Short mmCIF file of C-alpha atoms in Angstrom, two decimals:
data_model
loop_
_atom_site.label_atom_id
_atom_site.label_comp_id
_atom_site.label_asym_id
_atom_site.label_seq_id
_atom_site.Cartn_x
_atom_site.Cartn_y
_atom_site.Cartn_z
CA MET A 171 -12.91 -13.07 9.25
CA SER A 172 -16.27 -12.21 10.56
CA THR A 173 -18.36 -15.30 10.25
CA SER A 174 -20.75 -15.15 13.35
CA ALA A 175 -24.05 -14.54 13.88
CA ASP A 176 -23.34 -12.22 16.00
CA SER A 177 -22.29 -9.24 15.70
CA PRO A 178 -20.04 -6.36 17.10
CA SER A 179 -21.86 -4.85 19.72
CA GLY A 180 -23.22 -8.85 21.00
CA GLU A 181 -26.85 -8.57 19.20
CA MET A 182 -28.30 -10.90 17.24
CA PRO A 183 -28.15 -9.26 13.77
CA TRP A 184 -31.75 -9.51 11.15
CA GLY A 185 -33.08 -13.03 10.38
CA MET A 186 -32.13 -14.28 6.47
CA VAL A 187 -35.52 -13.84 6.01
CA ALA A 188 -35.73 -9.75 7.27
CA THR A 189 -32.72 -8.87 5.92
CA VAL A 190 -33.27 -9.65 3.17
CA ALA A 191 -36.77 -7.84 2.28
CA ILE A 192 -35.51 -4.91 4.87
CA ALA A 193 -33.18 -4.33 2.16
CA LEU A 194 -35.80 -4.88 -0.94
CA LEU A 195 -37.73 -2.23 1.22
CA ALA A 196 -34.44 0.00 1.11
CA PHE A 197 -33.86 -0.62 -2.45
CA GLY A 198 -37.77 0.45 -3.74
CA LEU A 199 -37.95 3.06 -1.27
CA GLY A 200 -34.37 5.26 -2.37
CA GLN A 201 -35.50 4.12 -6.16
CA ALA A 202 -39.27 5.26 -5.83
CA VAL A 203 -38.46 8.54 -4.21
CA ALA A 204 -35.66 8.93 -6.80
CA ALA A 205 -38.62 8.17 -9.92
CA VAL A 206 -41.09 11.11 -7.81
CA LEU A 207 -37.89 13.34 -8.19
CA LEU A 208 -37.34 12.66 -11.65
CA SER A 209 -40.54 13.06 -12.73
CA ARG A 210 -40.93 16.20 -11.12
CA TRP A 211 -37.75 17.44 -12.83
CA LEU A 212 -38.14 16.02 -16.15
CA GLY A 213 -41.93 14.78 -16.08
CA PRO A 214 -43.29 11.05 -16.77
CA ALA A 215 -42.53 10.56 -19.78
CA ALA A 216 -38.62 11.27 -19.46
CA LEU A 217 -39.06 8.60 -17.61
CA ALA A 218 -39.13 5.98 -20.40
CA GLY A 219 -36.84 7.74 -22.24
CA PRO A 220 -34.14 6.24 -23.61
CA ALA A 221 -30.95 8.44 -23.56
CA LEU A 222 -31.89 9.81 -20.48
CA PRO A 223 -29.78 7.15 -18.58
CA ALA A 224 -26.40 8.70 -20.70
CA HIS A 225 -28.62 12.27 -18.73
CA GLY A 226 -25.50 13.51 -16.93
CA GLY A 227 -28.14 15.43 -14.87
CA ALA A 228 -30.43 12.20 -14.42
CA VAL A 229 -27.33 10.18 -12.76
CA VAL A 230 -26.58 12.70 -10.09
CA LEU A 231 -30.21 13.49 -9.07
CA VAL A 232 -31.07 9.03 -9.26
CA VAL A 233 -27.02 7.71 -7.89
CA VAL A 234 -28.25 10.52 -4.41
CA ALA A 235 -31.08 10.68 -3.89
CA ALA A 236 -31.77 6.81 -4.71
CA ASN A 237 -28.32 6.26 -1.76
CA LEU A 238 -29.43 8.56 0.95
CA VAL A 239 -33.08 6.94 1.13
CA GLN A 240 -31.14 3.22 0.43
CA THR A 241 -28.67 3.97 3.86
CA VAL A 242 -30.84 6.67 5.66
CA THR A 243 -32.99 3.28 6.07
CA LEU A 244 -30.50 0.52 6.66
CA VAL A 245 -28.47 2.74 9.28
CA LEU A 246 -32.53 2.51 10.86
CA ALA A 247 -33.00 -0.91 10.81
CA ALA A 248 -29.35 -1.75 11.91
CA ARG A 249 -30.54 0.76 15.38
CA VAL A 250 -33.64 -0.68 15.97
CA LYS A 251 -31.66 -4.77 15.81
CA ALA A 252 -27.76 -3.30 17.71
CA GLY A 253 -26.84 -0.55 19.65
CA SER A 254 -24.57 0.87 17.12
CA ALA A 255 -25.91 0.60 13.53
CA LEU A 256 -22.07 1.09 12.71
CA ALA A 257 -20.45 -2.11 14.53
CA TYR A 258 -23.75 -3.92 12.59
CA LEU A 259 -23.17 -2.65 9.52
CA GLY A 260 -19.02 -3.35 9.54
CA LEU A 261 -17.90 0.58 9.41
CA ASP A 262 -15.06 0.17 11.75
CA VAL A 263 -11.13 1.47 10.62
CA PRO A 264 -9.56 -0.84 8.95
CA PRO A 265 -6.20 -2.47 9.94
CA ARG A 266 -3.43 -0.55 7.65
CA ARG A 267 -1.92 -4.59 6.27
CA ASP A 268 -5.20 -5.27 5.11
CA LEU A 269 -5.56 -2.18 3.00
CA LEU A 270 -2.42 -2.60 1.32
CA ILE A 271 -3.84 -6.61 1.16
CA GLY A 272 -7.15 -4.51 -0.43
CA LEU A 273 -5.66 -2.53 -2.84
CA ALA A 274 -3.18 -4.95 -3.99
CA SER A 275 -6.35 -7.45 -4.56
CA LEU A 276 -7.75 -4.77 -6.41
CA VAL A 277 -5.15 -4.10 -8.71
CA ALA A 278 -4.28 -7.29 -10.23
CA LEU A 279 -8.86 -7.73 -10.60
CA VAL A 280 -7.93 -4.37 -12.69
CA LEU A 281 -4.90 -4.89 -14.94
CA VAL A 282 -6.34 -8.86 -15.58
CA ALA A 283 -9.41 -7.02 -16.59
CA ASP A 284 -8.02 -3.83 -18.59
CA GLY A 285 -5.92 -6.49 -20.74
CA VAL A 286 -8.46 -9.43 -20.95
CA THR A 287 -10.52 -5.45 -22.32
CA LEU A 288 -7.94 -4.74 -24.90
CA ALA A 289 -6.93 -7.52 -26.57
CA ALA A 290 -10.41 -8.54 -26.98
CA GLY A 291 -10.45 -5.32 -29.60
CA ARG A 292 -12.76 -3.55 -26.45
CA ASP A 293 -13.01 -0.01 -25.71
CA LEU A 294 -11.98 0.21 -21.99
CA VAL A 295 -14.20 2.81 -21.51
CA PRO A 296 -17.68 1.84 -21.92
CA PRO A 297 -19.51 4.18 -24.38
CA ILE A 298 -21.72 4.80 -21.79
CA GLN A 299 -19.93 6.67 -19.60
CA ILE A 300 -18.47 9.06 -22.06
CA ALA A 301 -22.04 9.80 -22.95
CA ILE A 302 -22.99 9.82 -19.06
CA TRP A 303 -19.72 12.36 -18.54
CA ARG A 304 -19.93 14.51 -22.02
CA SER A 305 -24.03 15.05 -21.10
CA ALA A 306 -22.76 16.34 -17.81
CA SER A 307 -20.38 18.03 -19.10
CA ALA A 308 -22.34 19.83 -21.36
CA GLN A 309 -24.97 20.19 -18.26
CA GLY A 310 -22.63 21.91 -16.13
CA VAL A 311 -22.64 19.42 -13.21
CA LEU A 312 -19.10 17.20 -14.20
CA TRP A 313 -18.55 18.88 -9.92
CA LEU A 314 -21.31 16.89 -8.69
CA LEU A 315 -21.19 13.31 -10.89
CA TRP A 316 -17.50 12.73 -9.49
CA PRO A 317 -18.83 12.94 -5.54
CA ALA A 318 -22.21 10.53 -6.71
CA LEU A 319 -19.84 8.58 -8.81
CA VAL A 320 -16.99 8.13 -6.70
CA LEU A 321 -17.88 8.34 -3.34
CA VAL A 322 -21.87 8.16 -3.20
CA ALA A 323 -22.08 5.82 -5.02
CA PRO A 324 -19.68 2.83 -3.65
CA ILE A 325 -21.55 3.83 0.11
CA GLY A 326 -24.42 3.03 -0.44
CA GLU A 327 -24.08 -0.53 -2.67
CA GLU A 328 -21.21 -1.24 -0.04
CA ILE A 329 -23.44 -0.72 2.66
CA LEU A 330 -26.65 -2.16 0.90
CA PHE A 331 -24.77 -5.80 -0.37
CA ARG A 332 -21.74 -5.92 2.20
CA GLY A 333 -22.44 -3.90 4.62
CA PHE A 334 -26.43 -5.19 5.70
CA VAL A 335 -27.09 -7.65 3.88
CA PHE A 336 -23.92 -9.36 4.77
CA ARG A 337 -24.23 -9.52 8.17
CA GLY A 338 -27.56 -10.90 8.21
CA CYS A 339 -27.03 -13.48 5.95
CA ALA A 340 -23.65 -14.33 6.51
CA ARG A 341 -24.60 -15.70 9.24
CA SER A 342 -21.74 -18.48 9.68
CA GLU A 343 -18.63 -20.06 8.15
CA ARG A 344 -20.77 -22.24 5.37
CA SER A 345 -23.08 -19.56 4.51
CA ALA A 346 -20.27 -17.22 3.63
CA MET A 347 -18.95 -18.35 0.32
CA PRO A 348 -23.05 -17.88 -1.08
CA THR A 349 -23.61 -15.20 0.53
CA ILE A 350 -20.49 -13.53 -1.00
CA VAL A 351 -21.73 -14.99 -4.50
CA LEU A 352 -25.18 -14.18 -4.40
CA THR A 353 -24.57 -10.82 -3.51
CA GLY A 354 -21.90 -10.18 -5.60
CA PHE A 355 -24.36 -11.57 -8.13
CA VAL A 356 -27.52 -8.99 -7.73
CA PHE A 357 -24.42 -6.27 -7.10
CA ALA A 358 -23.75 -7.19 -11.12
CA LEU A 359 -26.96 -7.31 -11.98
CA LEU A 360 -28.02 -3.94 -11.51
CA HIS A 361 -25.70 -1.87 -13.54
CA VAL A 362 -27.97 -2.44 -16.50
CA GLN A 363 -26.54 0.06 -18.35
CA TYR A 364 -23.01 -2.72 -19.09
CA ASP A 365 -23.08 -4.80 -21.45
CA TRP A 366 -22.66 -9.19 -20.73
CA VAL A 367 -18.94 -7.93 -20.29
CA GLY A 368 -19.23 -5.28 -18.18
CA ILE A 369 -21.45 -7.10 -15.88
CA LEU A 370 -19.77 -9.80 -15.23
CA LEU A 371 -16.57 -7.57 -14.55
CA ILE A 372 -18.34 -6.06 -12.01
CA PHE A 373 -19.23 -9.18 -10.75
CA ALA A 374 -16.00 -10.39 -10.10
CA VAL A 375 -15.26 -7.51 -8.08
CA GLY A 376 -18.71 -8.15 -5.82
CA LEU A 377 -17.02 -11.01 -5.43
CA LEU A 378 -13.85 -9.87 -4.13
CA LEU A 379 -15.38 -7.52 -2.33
CA GLY A 380 -17.41 -9.47 -0.06
CA TRP A 381 -14.64 -11.94 0.32
CA LEU A 382 -12.47 -8.85 1.56
CA ARG A 383 -15.84 -8.39 3.76
CA TRP A 384 -15.71 -12.12 5.24
CA ARG A 385 -11.90 -12.24 5.68
CA THR A 386 -11.60 -8.60 7.33
CA GLY A 387 -15.16 -8.15 8.56
CA SER A 388 -14.85 -4.35 7.72
CA THR A 389 -17.08 -2.80 5.06
CA THR A 390 -14.90 0.42 5.28
CA LEU A 391 -12.13 -1.80 3.78
CA VAL A 392 -14.38 -2.26 1.09
CA ILE A 393 -15.96 0.71 0.49
CA LEU A 394 -12.87 2.92 0.45
CA LEU A 395 -11.65 -0.46 -1.86
CA HIS A 396 -14.78 0.55 -4.03
CA VAL A 397 -14.42 4.26 -3.64
CA ALA A 398 -10.91 3.35 -5.02
CA LEU A 399 -12.24 2.11 -8.20
CA ASN A 400 -15.13 3.93 -9.06
CA LEU A 401 -11.88 6.06 -9.05
CA GLU A 402 -9.74 4.73 -11.59
CA GLY A 403 -13.77 4.46 -14.50
CA MET A 404 -13.40 8.16 -13.88
CA ILE A 405 -10.32 8.99 -14.87
CA GLU A 406 -10.38 7.05 -17.52
CA THR A 407 -13.50 7.90 -19.14
CA MET A 408 -11.92 11.71 -18.47
CA VAL A 409 -9.25 10.74 -20.09
CA THR A 410 -11.08 9.48 -23.12
CA ALA A 411 -13.99 11.89 -23.60
CA GLY A 412 -11.42 14.83 -23.12
#
């Protein structure tokens, strides 16, 4: 497991307060840039429109712009503190054993979540996902929606939560579990497009990814698992919407 305050390069990470401040700055910059681009494209009034969350092109723009700015900011902050941003953020090549364990754990969680969802009589695919898919299809941007949600979003979110924030806040075994819970909680709350059941399921995913990050020390591993999860969700949405 990786709970040392030292990064693999031997450099001390940013302190907890600085880590949270930098993470908020990176997130805020990303959202601000995305809002400016949306405003220039759709007009200022469109930003408050109720249909915006289901606008396929807007989703692509926000995901790509916000995560790009956010990730670049965090990488620069990591390089300022350590010689290698890759080492600081835990971006390594995970062992095959860790990858297999992670995939098995994720599959088990997805099966349980889908079973509970169906048993409760709820839709397996949230209506917002179908609305985004159909909007992107009508606008001819499905080819952009796939990489935005399957690749860009997982990379940006995991570098933020299980990469940068985890490195600065999980400074010992004692602080690892609170960090896992809090990052999972904030990670879930950011997915405001879903109802409370969806947010609870995302919280469970965040706990699993945080635990795997702690046990293996690899952010790359949780990025790959997040990619697999989003890919599965996109395929389910494609089948349902089709």
